[in-house]
Amino acid sequence: MRRWRAWILAAAAAMTAEPALAQPFDRPAQERPPLPSYEEPVEVRPELLLPELPELPELDPAAAGGPRVLVRRFDIEGSTVFGEEDFDPLVARWIGREISSEDLVAVRYAITRLYLEHGYLNSGAVVPDQDLADGVVVIRVVEGRLSGVEVSGTRFYRASVLRRRVELGASVPLDVTKLEESLQILQQDPRIERVHARLRPGEAPGEAVLELRVEESRRWLLELGADNWSNPAFGGLEGDFHARDENLLGFGDSLASRFRLADGIWRFDAGYDFPISARGTLLHIGGEISDSEIVEKPFSELDIETRYTSVRLGVEHPVYRTLQTQLRLGLVGDWRRARTRICAFEDILGGCDPFAFPGSGANADDGKTTVAALRFTQELVHRDLQQVIAARSMLSVGLPVLGASNHDIPASALGLGGFRNPDGQFVAWLVQLQWARRFEPWGLQAIFRVDAQLASDALPSLERFPVGGHLSVRGYRENQIVRDQG
């Protein structure tokens, strides 16, 4: 009787839509990045201590004495940020007049003040020794630069890594405003708790040295928890162990692993991120394996088992970044394979039988669904003191490589009841939007999420859009509905 019941259930499973027997893997729509934190208030931002600057006195040309020379023009050399249209109004009142040495000092002060007012604190003008007989006065501008960064306080970070990141904001001439913004972006690194900086004069004119002291955050993270986010078909209640090293080799690289266990499933995934440039370009490699069995009655009698494997390799780069806004572009190669078998008739058939859910994209002869996709991602984040907006777009293209599923014949010929069987060649566009707003002083927060997916054709089960569960519509089973688009 049990054997006949198993045969009837197997037939029912073959005629049942895939969501009813949810498959145990995360789809692209479920890999939503965490919502970034709010912008830090001014009082917790890093403070850049600056050297005291000498006041430039206002000189009275009428009180000047000593020898004078008739000036026909000024030649200002060495400036890369200002041009004649900026200098001409400053020196116009001295052209065509006889001026003294005090007047030359006044001209030099006027040019230096222009630099100071625009944040170039260690830039200025000098008057070199010269013959003024022809009435042409040469003024040379010494544009300041950052000659060194002295890093202290590091425990896990390599000092050279932080030095290169800070030097990105050290333009020539040195703009203190940009340098301060670079330090504030550095403090947004979750590995750094606090940044202290002091700028002091260097050994030569126009040089400055930055003294940088950092307080690093905790490097290791170990978490142990439990939740009911797993589909009830695999047991529902799931234990979760998460381990992470945020700075494995001192480059700001991170290694993360996660193991999840429920009654009918175990999953292990790991990933490694390595920064390949001081501008924040990240190289990522990761993968996941899982083994599951449906334990929910009545289909538990079929002993439906699924083995899932994935490997991914990608690169991501911030093309635009300020304190409040960041735009990142990424390219990921993603290979996934799921294999499903029915083992209820193992004593009759001498082994487990490959099983393909109708329309899932699986091969009928081995129960495998394989996808090799190239994914182009765009992620925009804007945050301020009260709200965070995160928008993410991902264009996925399934490629006919690395054993990707390919069905050249109608599904009816495969015995799948006439369903159109998708394969690994597809184009899908996923859009995700998150918005968070906090309400002070009540300590309340509202979070809004919306996901949407468009597909050019029917998608294999690995790529479909899921609805239901803690990351989607709460109150419904995990992945209660999966669709090609929605």
C-alpha positions as CSV (number, residue, x, y, z in Angstrom):
1,M,0.0,0.0,0.0
2,R,2.8,2.4,0.9
3,R,4.5,1.7,-2.5
4,W,1.3,2.5,-4.4
5,R,0.9,5.7,-2.4
6,A,4.4,6.7,-3.3
7,W,3.7,6.1,-7.0
8,I,0.6,8.2,-6.8
9,L,2.5,11.0,-5.0
10,A,5.2,10.8,-7.6
11,A,2.7,11.3,-10.4
12,A,1.2,14.2,-8.4
13,A,4.6,15.8,-8.0
14,A,5.2,15.5,-11.7
15,M,2.0,17.4,-12.4
16,T,2.5,19.9,-9.6
17,A,3.9,23.4,-10.1
18,E,7.4,23.7,-8.8
19,P,6.6,26.2,-5.9
20,A,4.5,23.7,-4.1
21,L,7.7,21.6,-3.6
22,A,9.9,24.6,-3.1
23,Q,13.5,24.1,-4.2
24,P,16.2,24.9,-1.7
25,F,18.3,27.7,-3.2
26,D,18.4,31.4,-3.1
27,R,17.5,33.1,-6.4
28,P,19.1,36.4,-7.6
29,A,16.1,38.5,-6.2
30,Q,16.9,37.1,-2.7
31,E,20.5,38.3,-2.7
32,R,19.6,41.8,-1.8
33,P,22.5,43.8,-0.3
34,P,22.0,45.0,3.3
35,L,20.5,48.5,3.7
36,P,23.4,51.0,4.4
37,S,23.5,53.0,7.7
38,Y,22.4,56.6,8.0
39,E,24.9,59.4,7.5
40,E,26.9,60.2,10.6
41,P,26.2,63.4,12.5
42,V,28.9,66.1,12.3
43,E,30.1,65.5,15.9
44,V,31.3,62.0,15.1
45,R,33.0,62.8,11.8
46,P,36.8,62.9,11.8
47,E,38.3,66.3,12.6
48,L,41.3,67.6,10.6
49,L,43.5,69.8,12.8
50,L,45.2,72.5,10.7
51,P,48.4,74.5,11.5
52,E,47.9,78.1,12.4
53,L,48.2,80.4,9.4
54,P,49.9,83.8,9.6
55,E,47.5,86.7,9.0
56,L,48.2,88.6,5.8
57,P,48.3,92.3,6.6
58,E,46.6,94.9,4.5
59,L,49.4,97.2,3.2
60,D,48.9,100.9,2.4
61,P,50.6,101.6,-1.0
62,A,50.5,105.3,-0.3
63,A,52.7,104.9,2.8
64,A,55.4,102.9,0.9
65,G,58.8,104.5,0.5
66,G,62.1,103.5,-1.1
67,P,63.0,103.2,-4.8
68,R,60.2,102.7,-7.3
69,V,59.8,101.0,-10.7
70,L,57.3,101.4,-13.4
71,V,55.3,98.2,-14.0
72,R,54.0,97.3,-17.4
73,R,52.7,93.8,-16.5
74,F,52.9,90.9,-14.1
75,D,53.9,87.4,-15.3
76,I,52.5,84.9,-12.8
77,E,54.1,81.5,-13.1
78,G,53.5,78.0,-11.6
79,S,49.7,78.1,-11.1
80,T,47.7,75.1,-12.3
81,V,44.3,76.0,-10.8
82,F,43.9,79.7,-11.5
83,G,44.4,81.6,-14.8
84,E,44.9,85.1,-16.0
85,E,41.2,85.9,-15.6
86,D,41.6,85.2,-11.9
87,F,44.8,87.1,-11.3
88,D,44.2,90.2,-13.5
89,P,41.6,91.7,-11.1
90,L,44.0,91.3,-8.2
91,V,47.0,93.1,-9.8
92,A,45.2,95.5,-12.1
93,R,45.6,98.5,-9.7
94,W,49.5,98.2,-9.8
95,I,49.9,98.0,-13.6
96,G,51.0,101.3,-15.3
97,R,52.2,102.7,-12.0
98,E,55.5,103.1,-10.2
99,I,55.6,100.7,-7.3
100,S,57.9,100.0,-4.3
101,S,59.1,96.9,-2.6
102,E,56.1,97.2,-0.2
103,D,53.8,97.1,-3.2
104,L,55.4,93.9,-4.4
105,V,54.7,92.4,-1.0
106,A,51.1,93.5,-1.3
107,V,50.8,91.8,-4.7
108,R,52.2,88.6,-3.3
109,Y,49.8,88.7,-0.4
110,A,46.8,89.2,-2.7
111,I,47.7,86.1,-4.8
112,T,48.4,84.0,-1.7
113,R,45.0,85.1,-0.2
114,L,43.3,83.8,-3.3
115,Y,44.7,80.4,-2.7
116,L,43.9,80.4,1.0
117,E,40.3,81.4,0.4
118,H,39.8,78.3,-1.9
119,G,41.2,75.9,0.7
120,Y,44.8,75.7,-0.6
121,L,46.4,76.4,2.8
122,N,50.0,75.6,2.0
123,S,50.2,77.3,-1.3
124,G,51.4,80.9,-1.9
125,A,53.3,83.4,-4.1
126,V,56.9,84.5,-3.9
127,V,58.8,87.2,-5.7
128,P,62.1,85.9,-7.0
129,D,65.2,88.0,-7.5
130,Q,65.0,89.7,-10.9
131,D,65.8,92.7,-13.0
132,L,62.8,95.0,-13.3
133,A,64.3,97.4,-15.8
134,D,61.9,96.2,-18.5
135,G,58.9,96.8,-16.3
136,V,57.9,93.1,-16.2
137,V,57.5,91.6,-12.8
138,V,57.6,87.8,-12.4
139,I,55.7,86.3,-9.5
140,R,56.2,82.6,-8.9
141,V,53.4,80.5,-7.3
142,V,54.5,77.6,-5.0
143,E,51.6,75.2,-5.0
144,G,51.4,73.1,-1.9
145,R,51.4,69.3,-1.8
146,L,51.1,66.5,0.8
147,S,54.7,65.2,1.1
148,G,53.8,62.4,3.5
149,V,51.2,60.5,5.6
150,E,52.3,59.1,8.9
151,V,49.9,56.4,10.0
152,S,49.6,55.2,13.6
153,G,47.2,53.2,15.7
154,T,46.7,50.3,13.3
155,R,46.2,46.8,14.7
156,F,45.0,44.9,11.6
157,Y,45.2,47.2,8.7
158,R,48.5,47.6,6.8
159,A,49.6,51.3,7.2
160,S,50.5,51.4,3.5
161,V,46.9,50.6,2.5
162,L,45.4,53.5,4.6
163,R,48.2,55.8,3.3
164,R,47.3,55.1,-0.3
165,R,43.6,55.7,0.3
166,V,44.2,59.0,2.0
167,E,46.5,60.2,-0.7
168,L,43.6,59.9,-3.2
169,G,42.2,63.1,-1.6
170,A,45.6,64.8,-1.6
171,S,45.3,66.8,-4.9
172,V,48.1,69.1,-6.1
173,P,47.8,71.8,-5.0
174,L,46.7,70.4,-1.7
175,D,43.0,71.2,-1.2
176,V,42.2,70.8,2.5
177,T,38.5,70.5,1.8
178,K,39.0,67.5,-0.4
179,L,41.5,66.0,2.0
180,E,38.9,66.3,4.8
181,E,36.3,64.6,2.7
182,S,38.7,61.8,1.9
183,L,39.2,61.3,5.7
184,Q,35.4,61.3,6.2
185,I,35.0,58.6,3.5
186,L,37.8,56.6,5.2
187,Q,35.8,56.6,8.4
188,Q,32.8,55.2,6.6
189,D,34.8,51.9,6.4
190,P,33.1,49.6,8.9
191,R,36.6,48.3,9.9
192,I,37.5,51.8,11.2
193,E,35.9,53.1,14.4
194,R,37.4,56.6,14.4
195,V,39.9,58.7,12.5
196,H,42.1,61.5,14.0
197,A,44.2,63.7,11.7
198,R,46.5,66.6,12.0
199,L,48.2,68.5,9.2
200,R,51.6,70.1,9.9
201,P,54.2,71.9,7.8
202,G,56.8,69.8,6.0
203,E,60.5,70.4,5.7
204,A,60.4,72.5,2.4
205,P,58.1,75.4,1.5
206,G,54.8,74.2,0.2
207,E,55.1,70.8,1.8
208,A,52.7,69.4,4.4
209,V,52.7,66.1,6.4
210,L,49.5,64.4,7.6
211,E,49.6,62.7,10.9
212,L,46.8,60.0,10.8
213,R,45.8,58.0,13.8
214,V,43.0,55.4,13.5
215,E,41.0,53.4,15.9
216,E,40.0,50.1,14.3
217,S,36.7,48.2,14.9
218,R,36.5,44.6,15.9
219,R,37.9,42.4,13.2
220,W,36.1,39.1,13.8
221,L,32.4,38.3,13.9
222,L,30.8,35.1,15.1
223,E,27.1,34.8,15.2
224,L,24.9,31.9,16.2
225,G,21.1,32.1,15.8
226,A,17.9,30.4,14.7
227,D,14.9,31.5,12.7
228,N,12.0,30.1,10.7
229,W,13.0,31.6,7.4
230,S,13.5,28.2,5.8
231,N,10.6,26.8,3.8
232,P,8.4,24.4,5.9
233,A,9.0,21.8,3.2
234,F,12.6,21.4,4.6
235,G,11.7,21.8,8.3
236,G,11.0,25.5,8.8
237,L,13.1,26.1,11.9
238,E,16.7,26.6,10.9
239,G,19.9,27.0,12.9
240,D,22.4,29.6,11.5
241,F,26.2,29.9,12.2
242,H,28.0,32.9,10.7
243,A,31.7,33.6,10.9
244,R,33.5,36.6,9.3
245,D,37.0,38.0,9.3
246,E,36.8,41.7,8.2
247,N,40.5,42.2,7.6
248,L,42.1,38.8,6.9
249,L,45.4,40.0,5.4
250,G,45.4,43.6,6.4
251,F,44.3,45.0,3.0
252,G,40.6,45.5,3.9
253,D,39.8,42.1,2.5
254,S,37.1,40.0,4.1
255,L,36.4,36.3,4.4
256,A,32.9,35.2,5.3
257,S,31.3,31.8,5.8
258,R,27.8,30.7,6.8
259,F,26.4,27.3,7.7
260,R,22.6,26.7,8.0
261,L,21.0,23.6,9.2
262,A,17.3,22.5,9.3
263,D,15.5,19.2,9.6
264,G,15.7,18.5,5.9
265,I,18.5,20.7,4.6
266,W,22.0,21.9,5.2
267,R,23.7,24.8,3.4
268,F,27.2,26.2,3.4
269,D,28.4,29.3,1.6
270,A,31.6,31.2,1.7
271,G,32.9,34.4,0.0
272,Y,36.1,36.4,-0.2
273,D,36.4,40.1,-1.1
274,F,39.7,41.6,-2.0
275,P,40.3,45.3,-2.8
276,I,42.5,45.5,-5.9
277,S,42.8,49.3,-5.9
278,A,42.8,52.2,-3.4
279,R,39.7,53.6,-5.1
280,G,37.6,50.7,-3.8
281,T,37.6,48.2,-6.7
282,L,36.6,44.8,-5.2
283,L,37.3,41.4,-6.5
284,H,34.9,38.8,-5.2
285,I,34.9,35.0,-5.3
286,G,32.4,32.8,-3.6
287,G,30.3,29.7,-3.7
288,E,27.6,27.6,-2.1
289,I,26.7,24.0,-1.7
290,S,23.6,22.5,-0.2
291,D,21.9,19.2,0.2
292,S,18.2,18.9,1.0
293,E,15.3,16.5,1.3
294,I,11.6,17.4,1.5
295,V,10.4,16.4,5.0
296,E,6.9,17.9,4.9
297,K,4.1,15.4,4.4
298,P,2.7,13.9,2.2
299,F,5.6,14.4,-0.2
300,S,8.2,13.4,2.4
301,E,7.4,9.8,1.4
302,L,8.9,10.4,-2.0
303,D,12.4,11.1,-0.6
304,I,12.9,14.0,-3.0
305,E,16.5,15.1,-2.7
306,T,18.2,18.1,-4.2
307,R,21.9,18.9,-4.4
308,Y,22.8,22.5,-5.2
309,T,26.2,24.0,-6.2
310,S,27.1,27.5,-7.2
311,V,30.4,29.4,-8.0
312,R,30.7,33.1,-8.6
313,L,33.5,35.5,-9.6
314,G,33.0,39.2,-10.0
315,V,34.5,42.7,-9.8
316,E,32.8,45.9,-8.5
317,H,34.0,49.5,-8.8
318,P,32.7,52.8,-7.4
319,V,32.4,55.1,-10.4
320,Y,31.1,58.0,-8.3
321,R,31.5,58.6,-4.6
322,T,30.8,61.4,-2.1
323,L,30.0,61.4,1.6
324,Q,26.3,61.0,0.8
325,T,26.1,59.3,-2.6
326,Q,27.7,56.4,-4.2
327,L,27.3,54.7,-7.5
328,R,28.9,51.2,-8.0
329,L,29.0,49.1,-11.2
330,G,29.8,45.4,-11.2
331,L,30.2,42.4,-13.5
332,V,29.7,38.9,-12.1
333,G,30.1,35.5,-13.7
334,D,27.7,33.1,-12.0
335,W,27.5,29.3,-12.4
336,R,24.7,27.3,-10.7
337,R,23.6,23.7,-10.8
338,A,20.7,21.9,-9.1
339,R,20.1,18.2,-9.3
340,T,16.9,16.6,-8.0
341,R,16.2,12.9,-7.5
342,I,13.4,10.7,-6.1
343,C,14.7,7.9,-3.8
344,A,11.4,6.4,-2.7
345,F,11.7,3.6,-5.3
346,E,15.4,2.9,-4.6
347,D,14.7,-0.8,-3.6
348,I,12.8,-1.3,-6.9
349,L,15.0,0.7,-9.4
350,G,18.3,-0.1,-7.7
351,G,19.0,3.6,-7.1
352,C,17.5,7.1,-7.0
353,D,15.7,8.2,-10.1
354,P,16.3,11.7,-11.6
355,F,13.4,14.0,-11.2
356,A,12.4,17.1,-13.1
357,F,9.8,19.5,-11.9
358,P,7.5,20.5,-14.8
359,G,8.8,23.6,-16.6
360,S,11.8,24.0,-14.2
361,G,14.4,23.8,-16.9
362,A,15.8,20.5,-15.6
363,N,16.9,17.7,-17.9
364,A,14.6,14.8,-17.8
365,D,17.4,12.2,-18.1
366,D,19.5,13.4,-15.1
367,G,17.3,15.9,-13.2
368,K,20.0,18.7,-13.5
369,T,19.3,22.4,-14.1
370,T,22.4,24.3,-15.0
371,V,22.8,28.1,-15.5
372,A,25.9,30.0,-16.5
373,A,25.0,33.7,-16.3
374,L,26.8,37.0,-16.8
375,R,25.4,39.7,-14.6
376,F,25.9,43.4,-14.9
377,T,25.0,45.3,-11.7
378,Q,24.4,48.9,-10.9
379,E,23.9,50.1,-7.3
380,L,23.1,53.7,-6.3
381,V,23.0,54.6,-2.6
382,H,22.1,58.0,-1.2
383,R,21.9,58.7,2.6
384,D,21.6,61.6,5.0
385,L,20.9,62.0,8.7
386,Q,17.2,61.0,8.4
387,Q,16.9,58.6,5.4
388,V,18.6,56.1,3.2
389,I,17.7,55.3,-0.4
390,A,19.3,52.3,-2.1
391,A,18.5,51.3,-5.7
392,R,19.9,48.2,-7.4
393,S,19.6,47.0,-10.9
394,M,20.9,43.7,-12.4
395,L,20.9,42.6,-16.0
396,S,21.4,38.8,-16.3
397,V,22.3,37.0,-19.5
398,G,22.3,33.2,-19.6
399,L,25.1,31.9,-21.8
400,P,25.3,28.5,-23.5
401,V,28.6,27.6,-21.8
402,L,29.9,25.4,-19.0
403,G,27.2,22.8,-19.4
404,A,24.3,25.2,-19.2
405,S,20.9,23.5,-19.8
406,N,19.9,23.5,-23.4
407,H,16.5,22.1,-24.6
408,D,16.2,22.0,-28.4
409,I,13.1,19.8,-28.5
410,P,9.6,20.5,-27.2
411,A,8.9,19.7,-23.6
412,S,6.1,17.2,-24.6
413,A,8.8,15.0,-26.2
414,L,10.5,14.9,-22.8
415,G,7.4,13.6,-21.1
416,L,6.8,16.9,-19.2
417,G,3.1,17.1,-20.1
418,G,3.4,19.7,-22.8
419,F,5.0,22.4,-20.6
420,R,7.5,24.6,-22.3
421,N,10.8,23.7,-20.7
422,P,13.1,26.8,-20.4
423,D,16.9,26.4,-20.6
424,G,20.0,28.3,-19.7
425,Q,19.8,30.9,-22.5
426,F,17.7,33.9,-21.3
427,V,17.8,37.7,-20.5
428,A,16.3,39.0,-17.3
429,W,16.3,42.4,-15.6
430,L,15.9,42.7,-11.9
431,V,15.2,46.1,-10.1
432,Q,15.3,46.5,-6.3
433,L,14.5,49.6,-4.3
434,Q,14.9,50.2,-0.6
435,W,14.0,53.3,1.4
436,A,14.4,53.8,5.1
437,R,13.3,56.8,7.1
438,R,13.8,57.4,10.8
439,F,11.6,59.7,12.9
440,E,13.3,61.6,15.7
441,P,13.0,62.0,18.7
442,W,10.7,58.9,18.9
443,G,13.3,56.5,17.7
444,L,10.9,55.0,15.1
445,Q,12.0,53.8,11.6
446,A,10.0,52.9,8.5
447,I,11.4,50.7,5.8
448,F,10.0,50.3,2.3
449,R,11.1,47.7,-0.2
450,V,10.0,46.9,-3.8
451,D,11.3,44.4,-6.2
452,A,10.4,43.8,-9.9
453,Q,11.8,41.5,-12.6
454,L,11.3,41.4,-16.4
455,A,12.3,38.4,-18.5
456,S,12.6,37.9,-22.2
457,D,11.4,34.3,-22.1
458,A,10.6,31.5,-19.7
459,L,13.3,31.2,-17.0
460,P,14.8,28.1,-15.4
461,S,13.8,27.6,-11.7
462,L,17.2,29.0,-10.6
463,E,16.4,32.4,-12.0
464,R,12.8,32.9,-11.2
465,F,11.3,35.7,-9.2
466,P,10.1,34.5,-5.7
467,V,7.3,35.9,-3.6
468,G,6.7,35.1,0.0
469,G,8.8,35.0,3.1
470,H,10.9,37.3,5.3
471,L,12.5,39.2,2.4
472,S,9.3,39.5,0.4
473,V,5.7,39.3,1.6
474,R,5.7,38.3,5.2
475,G,3.0,36.0,6.5
476,Y,3.4,33.7,3.5
477,R,5.7,30.7,3.1
478,E,9.2,31.2,1.8
479,N,9.0,31.2,-2.0
480,Q,5.3,30.4,-2.0
481,I,5.1,31.7,-5.6
482,V,7.9,31.9,-8.1
483,R,7.4,33.5,-11.5
484,D,9.5,34.4,-14.6
485,Q,8.6,38.0,-14.0
486,G,6.7,40.1,-11.5
